[in-house]
Coordinates of C-alpha atoms in Angstrom, one line a residue:
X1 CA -4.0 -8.2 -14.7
X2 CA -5.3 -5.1 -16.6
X3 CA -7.6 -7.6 -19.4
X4 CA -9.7 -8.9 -16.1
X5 CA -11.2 -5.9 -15.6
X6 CA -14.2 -4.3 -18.0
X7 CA -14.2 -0.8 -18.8
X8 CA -17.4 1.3 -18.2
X9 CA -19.1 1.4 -21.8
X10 CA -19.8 4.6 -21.5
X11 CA -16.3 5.4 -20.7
X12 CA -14.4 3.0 -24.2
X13 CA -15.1 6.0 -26.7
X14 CA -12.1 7.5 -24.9
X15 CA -10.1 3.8 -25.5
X16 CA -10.0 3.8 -29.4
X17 CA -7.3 2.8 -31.1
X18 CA -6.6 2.6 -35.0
X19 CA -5.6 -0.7 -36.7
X20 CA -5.2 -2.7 -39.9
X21 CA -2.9 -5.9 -40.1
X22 CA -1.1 -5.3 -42.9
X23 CA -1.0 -2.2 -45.3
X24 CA -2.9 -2.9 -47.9
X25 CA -6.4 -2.9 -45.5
X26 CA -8.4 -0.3 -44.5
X27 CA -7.8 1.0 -41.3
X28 CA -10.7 -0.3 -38.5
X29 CA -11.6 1.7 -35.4
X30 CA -11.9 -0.2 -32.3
X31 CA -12.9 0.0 -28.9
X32 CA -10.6 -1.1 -26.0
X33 CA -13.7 -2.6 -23.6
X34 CA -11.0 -3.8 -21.0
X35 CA -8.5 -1.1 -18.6
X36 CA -5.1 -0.5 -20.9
X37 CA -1.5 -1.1 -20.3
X38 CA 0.2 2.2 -20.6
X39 CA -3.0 4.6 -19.5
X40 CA -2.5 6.8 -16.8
X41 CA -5.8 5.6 -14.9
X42 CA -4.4 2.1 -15.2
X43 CA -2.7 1.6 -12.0
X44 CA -5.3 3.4 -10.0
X45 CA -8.0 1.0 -11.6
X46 CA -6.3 -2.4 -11.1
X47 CA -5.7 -1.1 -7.1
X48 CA -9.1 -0.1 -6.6
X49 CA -11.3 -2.9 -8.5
X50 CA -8.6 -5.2 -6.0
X51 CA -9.5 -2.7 -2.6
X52 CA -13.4 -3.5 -4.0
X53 CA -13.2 -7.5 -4.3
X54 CA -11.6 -7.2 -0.8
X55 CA -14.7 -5.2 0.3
X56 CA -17.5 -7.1 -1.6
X57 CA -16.0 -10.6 0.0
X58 CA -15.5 -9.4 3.3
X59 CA -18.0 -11.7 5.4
X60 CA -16.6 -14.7 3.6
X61 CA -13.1 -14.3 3.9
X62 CA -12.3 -12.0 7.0
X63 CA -8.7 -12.4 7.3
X64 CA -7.9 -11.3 3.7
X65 CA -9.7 -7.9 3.7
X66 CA -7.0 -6.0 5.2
X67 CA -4.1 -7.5 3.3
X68 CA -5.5 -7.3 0.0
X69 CA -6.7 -3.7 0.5
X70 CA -3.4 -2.5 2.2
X71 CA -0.7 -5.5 0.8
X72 CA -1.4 -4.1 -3.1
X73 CA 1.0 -2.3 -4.9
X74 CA -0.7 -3.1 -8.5
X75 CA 0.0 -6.7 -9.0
X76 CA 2.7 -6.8 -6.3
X77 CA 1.5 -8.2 -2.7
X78 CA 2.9 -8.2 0.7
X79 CA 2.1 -9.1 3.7
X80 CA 2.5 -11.5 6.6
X81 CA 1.3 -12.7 9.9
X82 CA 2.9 -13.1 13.7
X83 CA 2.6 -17.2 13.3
X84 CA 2.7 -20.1 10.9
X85 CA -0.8 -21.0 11.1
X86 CA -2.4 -17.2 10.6
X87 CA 0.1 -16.9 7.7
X88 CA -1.7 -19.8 5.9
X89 CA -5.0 -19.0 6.4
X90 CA -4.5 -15.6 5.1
X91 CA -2.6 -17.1 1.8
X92 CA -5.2 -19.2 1.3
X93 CA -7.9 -16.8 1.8
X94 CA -6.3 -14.2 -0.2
X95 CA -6.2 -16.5 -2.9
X96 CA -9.4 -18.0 -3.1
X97 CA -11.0 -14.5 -3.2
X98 CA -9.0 -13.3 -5.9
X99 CA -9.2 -16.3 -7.9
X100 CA -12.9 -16.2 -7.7
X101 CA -12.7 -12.9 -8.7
X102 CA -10.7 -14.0 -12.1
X103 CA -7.3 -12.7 -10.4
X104 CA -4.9 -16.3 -9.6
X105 CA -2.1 -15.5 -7.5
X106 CA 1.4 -16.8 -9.0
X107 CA 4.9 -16.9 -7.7
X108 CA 4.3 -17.3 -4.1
X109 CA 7.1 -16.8 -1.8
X110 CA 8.0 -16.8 2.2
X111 CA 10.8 -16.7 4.7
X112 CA 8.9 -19.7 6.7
X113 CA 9.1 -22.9 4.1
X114 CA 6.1 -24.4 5.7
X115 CA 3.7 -21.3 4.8
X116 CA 4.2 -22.8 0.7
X117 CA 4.2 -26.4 1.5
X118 CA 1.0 -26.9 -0.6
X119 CA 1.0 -24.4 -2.9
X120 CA 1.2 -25.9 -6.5
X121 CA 5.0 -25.9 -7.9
X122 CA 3.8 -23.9 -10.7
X123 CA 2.1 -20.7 -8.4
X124 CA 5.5 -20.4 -6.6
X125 CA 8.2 -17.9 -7.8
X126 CA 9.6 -20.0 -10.6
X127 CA 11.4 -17.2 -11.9
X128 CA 14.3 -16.1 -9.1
X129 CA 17.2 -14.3 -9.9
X130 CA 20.4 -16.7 -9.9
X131 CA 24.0 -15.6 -9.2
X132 CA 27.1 -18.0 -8.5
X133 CA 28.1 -15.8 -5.4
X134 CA 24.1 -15.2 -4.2
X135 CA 21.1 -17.4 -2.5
X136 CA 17.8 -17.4 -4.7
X137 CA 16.2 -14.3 -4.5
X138 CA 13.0 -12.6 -5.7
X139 CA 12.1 -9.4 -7.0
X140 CA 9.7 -7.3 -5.1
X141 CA 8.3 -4.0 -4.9
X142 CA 11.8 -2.6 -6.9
X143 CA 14.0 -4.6 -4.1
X144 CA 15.7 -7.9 -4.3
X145 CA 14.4 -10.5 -1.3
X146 CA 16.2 -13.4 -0.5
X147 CA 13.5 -15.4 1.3
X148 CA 15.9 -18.2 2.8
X149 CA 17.7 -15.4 4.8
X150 CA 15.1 -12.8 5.2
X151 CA 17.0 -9.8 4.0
X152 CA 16.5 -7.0 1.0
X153 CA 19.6 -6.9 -1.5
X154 CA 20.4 -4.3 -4.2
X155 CA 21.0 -5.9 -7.9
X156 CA 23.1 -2.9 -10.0
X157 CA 23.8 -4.0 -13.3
X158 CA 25.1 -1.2 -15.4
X159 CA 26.7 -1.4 -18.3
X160 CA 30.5 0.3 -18.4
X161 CA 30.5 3.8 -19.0
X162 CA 30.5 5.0 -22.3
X163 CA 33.6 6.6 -23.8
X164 CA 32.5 10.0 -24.4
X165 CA 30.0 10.7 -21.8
X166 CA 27.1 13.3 -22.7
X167 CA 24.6 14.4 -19.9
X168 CA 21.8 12.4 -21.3
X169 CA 23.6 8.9 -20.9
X170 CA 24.6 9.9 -17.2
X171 CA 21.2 10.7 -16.4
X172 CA 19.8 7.3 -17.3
X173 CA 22.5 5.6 -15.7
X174 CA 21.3 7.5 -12.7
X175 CA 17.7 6.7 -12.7
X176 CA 18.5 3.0 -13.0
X177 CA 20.4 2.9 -9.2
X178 CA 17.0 1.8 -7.7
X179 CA 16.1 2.3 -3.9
X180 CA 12.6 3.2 -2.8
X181 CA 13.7 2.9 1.3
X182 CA 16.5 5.0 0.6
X183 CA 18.5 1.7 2.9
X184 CA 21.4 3.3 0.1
X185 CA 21.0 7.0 0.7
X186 CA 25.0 8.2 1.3
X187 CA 25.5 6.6 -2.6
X188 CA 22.2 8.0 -4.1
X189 CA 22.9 11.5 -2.5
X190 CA 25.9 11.7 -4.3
X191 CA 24.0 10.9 -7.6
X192 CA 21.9 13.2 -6.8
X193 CA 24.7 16.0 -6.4
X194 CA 26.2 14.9 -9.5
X195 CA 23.0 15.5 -11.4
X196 CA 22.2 18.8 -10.2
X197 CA 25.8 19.8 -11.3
X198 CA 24.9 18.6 -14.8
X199 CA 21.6 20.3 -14.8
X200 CA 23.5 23.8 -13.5
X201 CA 26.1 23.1 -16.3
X202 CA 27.3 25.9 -18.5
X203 CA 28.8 25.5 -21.6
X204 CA 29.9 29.0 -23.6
X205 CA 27.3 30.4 -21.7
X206 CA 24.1 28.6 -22.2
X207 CA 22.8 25.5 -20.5
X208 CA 24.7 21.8 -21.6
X209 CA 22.6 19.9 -24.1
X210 CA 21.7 16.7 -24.0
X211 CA 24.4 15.2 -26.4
X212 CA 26.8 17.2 -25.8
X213 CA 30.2 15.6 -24.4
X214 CA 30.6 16.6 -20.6
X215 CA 34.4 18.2 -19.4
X216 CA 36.8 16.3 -19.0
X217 CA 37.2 16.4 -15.2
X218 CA 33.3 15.6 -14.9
X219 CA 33.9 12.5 -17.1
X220 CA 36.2 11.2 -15.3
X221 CA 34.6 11.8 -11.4
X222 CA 31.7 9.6 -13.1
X223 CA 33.4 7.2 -13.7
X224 CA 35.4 6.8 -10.9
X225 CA 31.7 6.9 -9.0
X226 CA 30.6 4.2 -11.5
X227 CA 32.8 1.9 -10.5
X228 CA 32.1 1.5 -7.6
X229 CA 28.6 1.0 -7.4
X230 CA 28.7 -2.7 -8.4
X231 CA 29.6 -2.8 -4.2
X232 CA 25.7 -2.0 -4.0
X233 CA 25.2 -5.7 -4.8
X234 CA 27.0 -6.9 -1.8
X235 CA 24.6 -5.1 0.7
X236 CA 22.3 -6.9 2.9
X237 CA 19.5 -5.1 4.9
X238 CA 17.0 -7.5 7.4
X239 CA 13.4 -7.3 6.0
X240 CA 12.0 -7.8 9.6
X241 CA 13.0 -4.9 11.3
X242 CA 11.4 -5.7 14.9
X243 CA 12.0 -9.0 16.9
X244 CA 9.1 -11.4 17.7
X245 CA 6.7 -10.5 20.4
X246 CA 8.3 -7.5 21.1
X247 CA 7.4 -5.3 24.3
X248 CA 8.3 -1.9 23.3
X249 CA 8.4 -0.8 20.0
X250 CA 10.4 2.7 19.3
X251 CA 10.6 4.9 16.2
X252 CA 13.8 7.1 16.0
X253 CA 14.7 9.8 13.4
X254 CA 17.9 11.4 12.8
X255 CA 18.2 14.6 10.8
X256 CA 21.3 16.1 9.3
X257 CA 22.6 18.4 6.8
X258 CA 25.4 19.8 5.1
X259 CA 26.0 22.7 2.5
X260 CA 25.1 20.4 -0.2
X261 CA 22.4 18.2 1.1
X262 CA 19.9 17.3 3.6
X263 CA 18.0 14.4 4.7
X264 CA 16.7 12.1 7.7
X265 CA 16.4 8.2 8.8
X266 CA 14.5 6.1 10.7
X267 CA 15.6 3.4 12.9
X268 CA 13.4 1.1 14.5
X269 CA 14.1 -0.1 18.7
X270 CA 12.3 -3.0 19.5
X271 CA 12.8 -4.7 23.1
X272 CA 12.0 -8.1 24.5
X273 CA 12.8 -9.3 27.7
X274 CA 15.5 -11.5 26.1
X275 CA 17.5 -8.1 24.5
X276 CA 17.2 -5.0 22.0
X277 CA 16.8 -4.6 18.2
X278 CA 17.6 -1.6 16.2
X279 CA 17.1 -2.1 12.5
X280 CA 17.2 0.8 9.6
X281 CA 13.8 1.2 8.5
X282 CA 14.1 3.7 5.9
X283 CA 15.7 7.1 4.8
X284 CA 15.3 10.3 2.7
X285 CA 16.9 13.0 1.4
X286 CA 17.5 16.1 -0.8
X287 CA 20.1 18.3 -2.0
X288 CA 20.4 21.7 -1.4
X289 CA 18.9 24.2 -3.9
X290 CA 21.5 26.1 -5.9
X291 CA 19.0 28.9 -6.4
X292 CA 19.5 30.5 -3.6
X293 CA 22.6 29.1 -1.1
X294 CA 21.2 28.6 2.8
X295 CA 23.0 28.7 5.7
X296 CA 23.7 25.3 7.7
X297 CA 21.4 26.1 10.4
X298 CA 18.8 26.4 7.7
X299 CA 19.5 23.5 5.9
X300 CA 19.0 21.6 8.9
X301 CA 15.9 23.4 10.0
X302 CA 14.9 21.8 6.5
X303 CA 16.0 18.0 7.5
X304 CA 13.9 18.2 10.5
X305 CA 10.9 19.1 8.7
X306 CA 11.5 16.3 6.4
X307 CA 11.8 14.1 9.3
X308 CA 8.0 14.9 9.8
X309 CA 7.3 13.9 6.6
X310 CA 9.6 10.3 7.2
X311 CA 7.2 9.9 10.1
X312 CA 4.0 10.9 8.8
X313 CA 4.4 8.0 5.9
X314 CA 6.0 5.3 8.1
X315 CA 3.2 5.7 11.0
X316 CA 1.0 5.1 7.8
X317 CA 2.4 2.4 6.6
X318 CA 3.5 0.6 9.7
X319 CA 0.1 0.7 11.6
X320 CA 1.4 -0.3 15.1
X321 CA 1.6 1.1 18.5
X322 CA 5.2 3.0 18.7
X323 CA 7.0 6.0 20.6
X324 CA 8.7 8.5 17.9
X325 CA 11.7 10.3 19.2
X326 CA 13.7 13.3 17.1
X327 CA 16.9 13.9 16.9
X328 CA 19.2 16.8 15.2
X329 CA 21.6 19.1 15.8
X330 CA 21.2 22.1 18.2

């Protein structure tokens, strides 16, 4: 995605890189003319030259402006439609703008069958995950989507726990338990408690180092927690989190907090005249600092604020017409 797009010259002095195939050749300068993989602009530049096409190619395909300026996250795109028919004419306009624009869209995928029915085999997603126990899925936006049932699955594949267990090794064990809607939240808390005991960690007085083997006691509690995480594979969450044509759309957020940690959720109520939904749309939360130890009332002074935040970023991201109701403890 990154090679489509041309640098500013004046801007590839700052792109040189230093080269010679084999050691016995002078090292060449060169100038990257095209945005680079592994630059911090990178991502920012692939989203906007995208938001730009979408802008520039407005008159001629209407119904993909939105999407492609608000469906983007780099080269990941989502977005969808109320009906069948709006759904296609937005996949193929999407496409034929991008594709004009030196961008083709691969590995198509839908909950609705007929949406890809003439989509080429080879721009479908050709590459699901397979498990004996689970339905195709695809990976998307850090989440695994199984498109036949509509619903967002976890995939935790650690390795087993090391013997000896040093802080280092821990910690990248927990940053590999992936779940950007927080739909997980009671199991990632309790990473998250774990690490801050590591980083508060004394040993003869000075802070743990990196590869140095943790207690006993603490070795042990991690892996009895590691264990059981595999279960994160067996969760299923519905993508759609309304129902279809609904009449009254509702945004609820809980807050709650205890000595060691804080955080809120959002629920979505959606009513038809046929019955009620409530799906969880997403979560957050925090631990407590150890810095300074708050009172419970405080701590959940500090979840209700972050419910503000919840709903700040979800009436954002969601875009629709909905009535937000807080709740906490008195």
């Amino acid at each position: 995605m990154y090679r489509q797009m041309l640098q500013f010259a004046s801007d590839r002095r700052f792109l040189r890189i230093r080269f010679r195939k084999s050691p016995t050749d002078p090292i060449s300068t060169y100038e990257l003319q095209t945005v680079t993989y592994g630059t911090a602009s990178a991502p920012f530049l692939a989203t906007r030259t995208l938001q730009q096409i979408a802008l520039d190619n407005g008159d001629q395909f209407p119904a993909a402006v939105e999407a492609v300026i608000h469906g983007f996250y780099v080269d990941d795109f989502l977005s969808g439609a109320d009906d069948v028919e709006s759904v296609i004419q937005l996949r193929k306009q999407v496409t034929e703008m991008l594709s004009a624009a030196g961008f083709p869209i691969k590995k198509w995928a839908s909950n609705i069958p007929e949406v890809l029915q003439d989509v080429p085999p080879e721009d479908l997603a050709l590459n699901p995950l397979h498990d004996l126990q689970d339905e195709p899925a695809v990976s998307t936006f850090g989440l695994v989507w199984e498109p036949s049932n509509d619903v967002l699955r976890f995939k935790v594949q650690l390795p087993l726990p090391a013997a000896i267990l040093m802080k280092r090794k821990v910690m990248s064990y927990i940053a590999q338990i992936f779940d950007p809607l927080g739909l997980v939240g009671p199991t990632i808390v309790v990473a998250k408690l774990f690490m801050q005991r590591l980083w508060a960690l004394k040993q003869n007085g000075e802070d743990c180092e990196w590869d140095t083997a943790l207690p006993h006691n603490l070795q042990e509690e991690w892996k009895d927690f590691h264990a059981t995480l595999h279960l994160l594979s067996e969760v299923r969450v519905p993508r759609f989190v309304s129902l279809p044509n609904a009449i009254s759309i509702q945004l609820h957020f809980f807050a709650n907090a205890s000595k060691g940690a804080y955080g809120t959720c959002c629920y979505v109520r959606a009513e038809t005249s046929d019955g009620v939904s409530i799906q969880l749309l997403m979560a957050k939360s925090k631990v407590a600092p150890l810095s300074s130890r708050h009172s419970i009332a405080r701590l959940e002074l500090c979840a209700a604020r972050l419910s503000t935040h919840l709903y700040k970023k979800v009436n954002a991201a969601l875009k629709i017409s909905a009535t937000a109701f807080f709740w906490t403890d008195g």
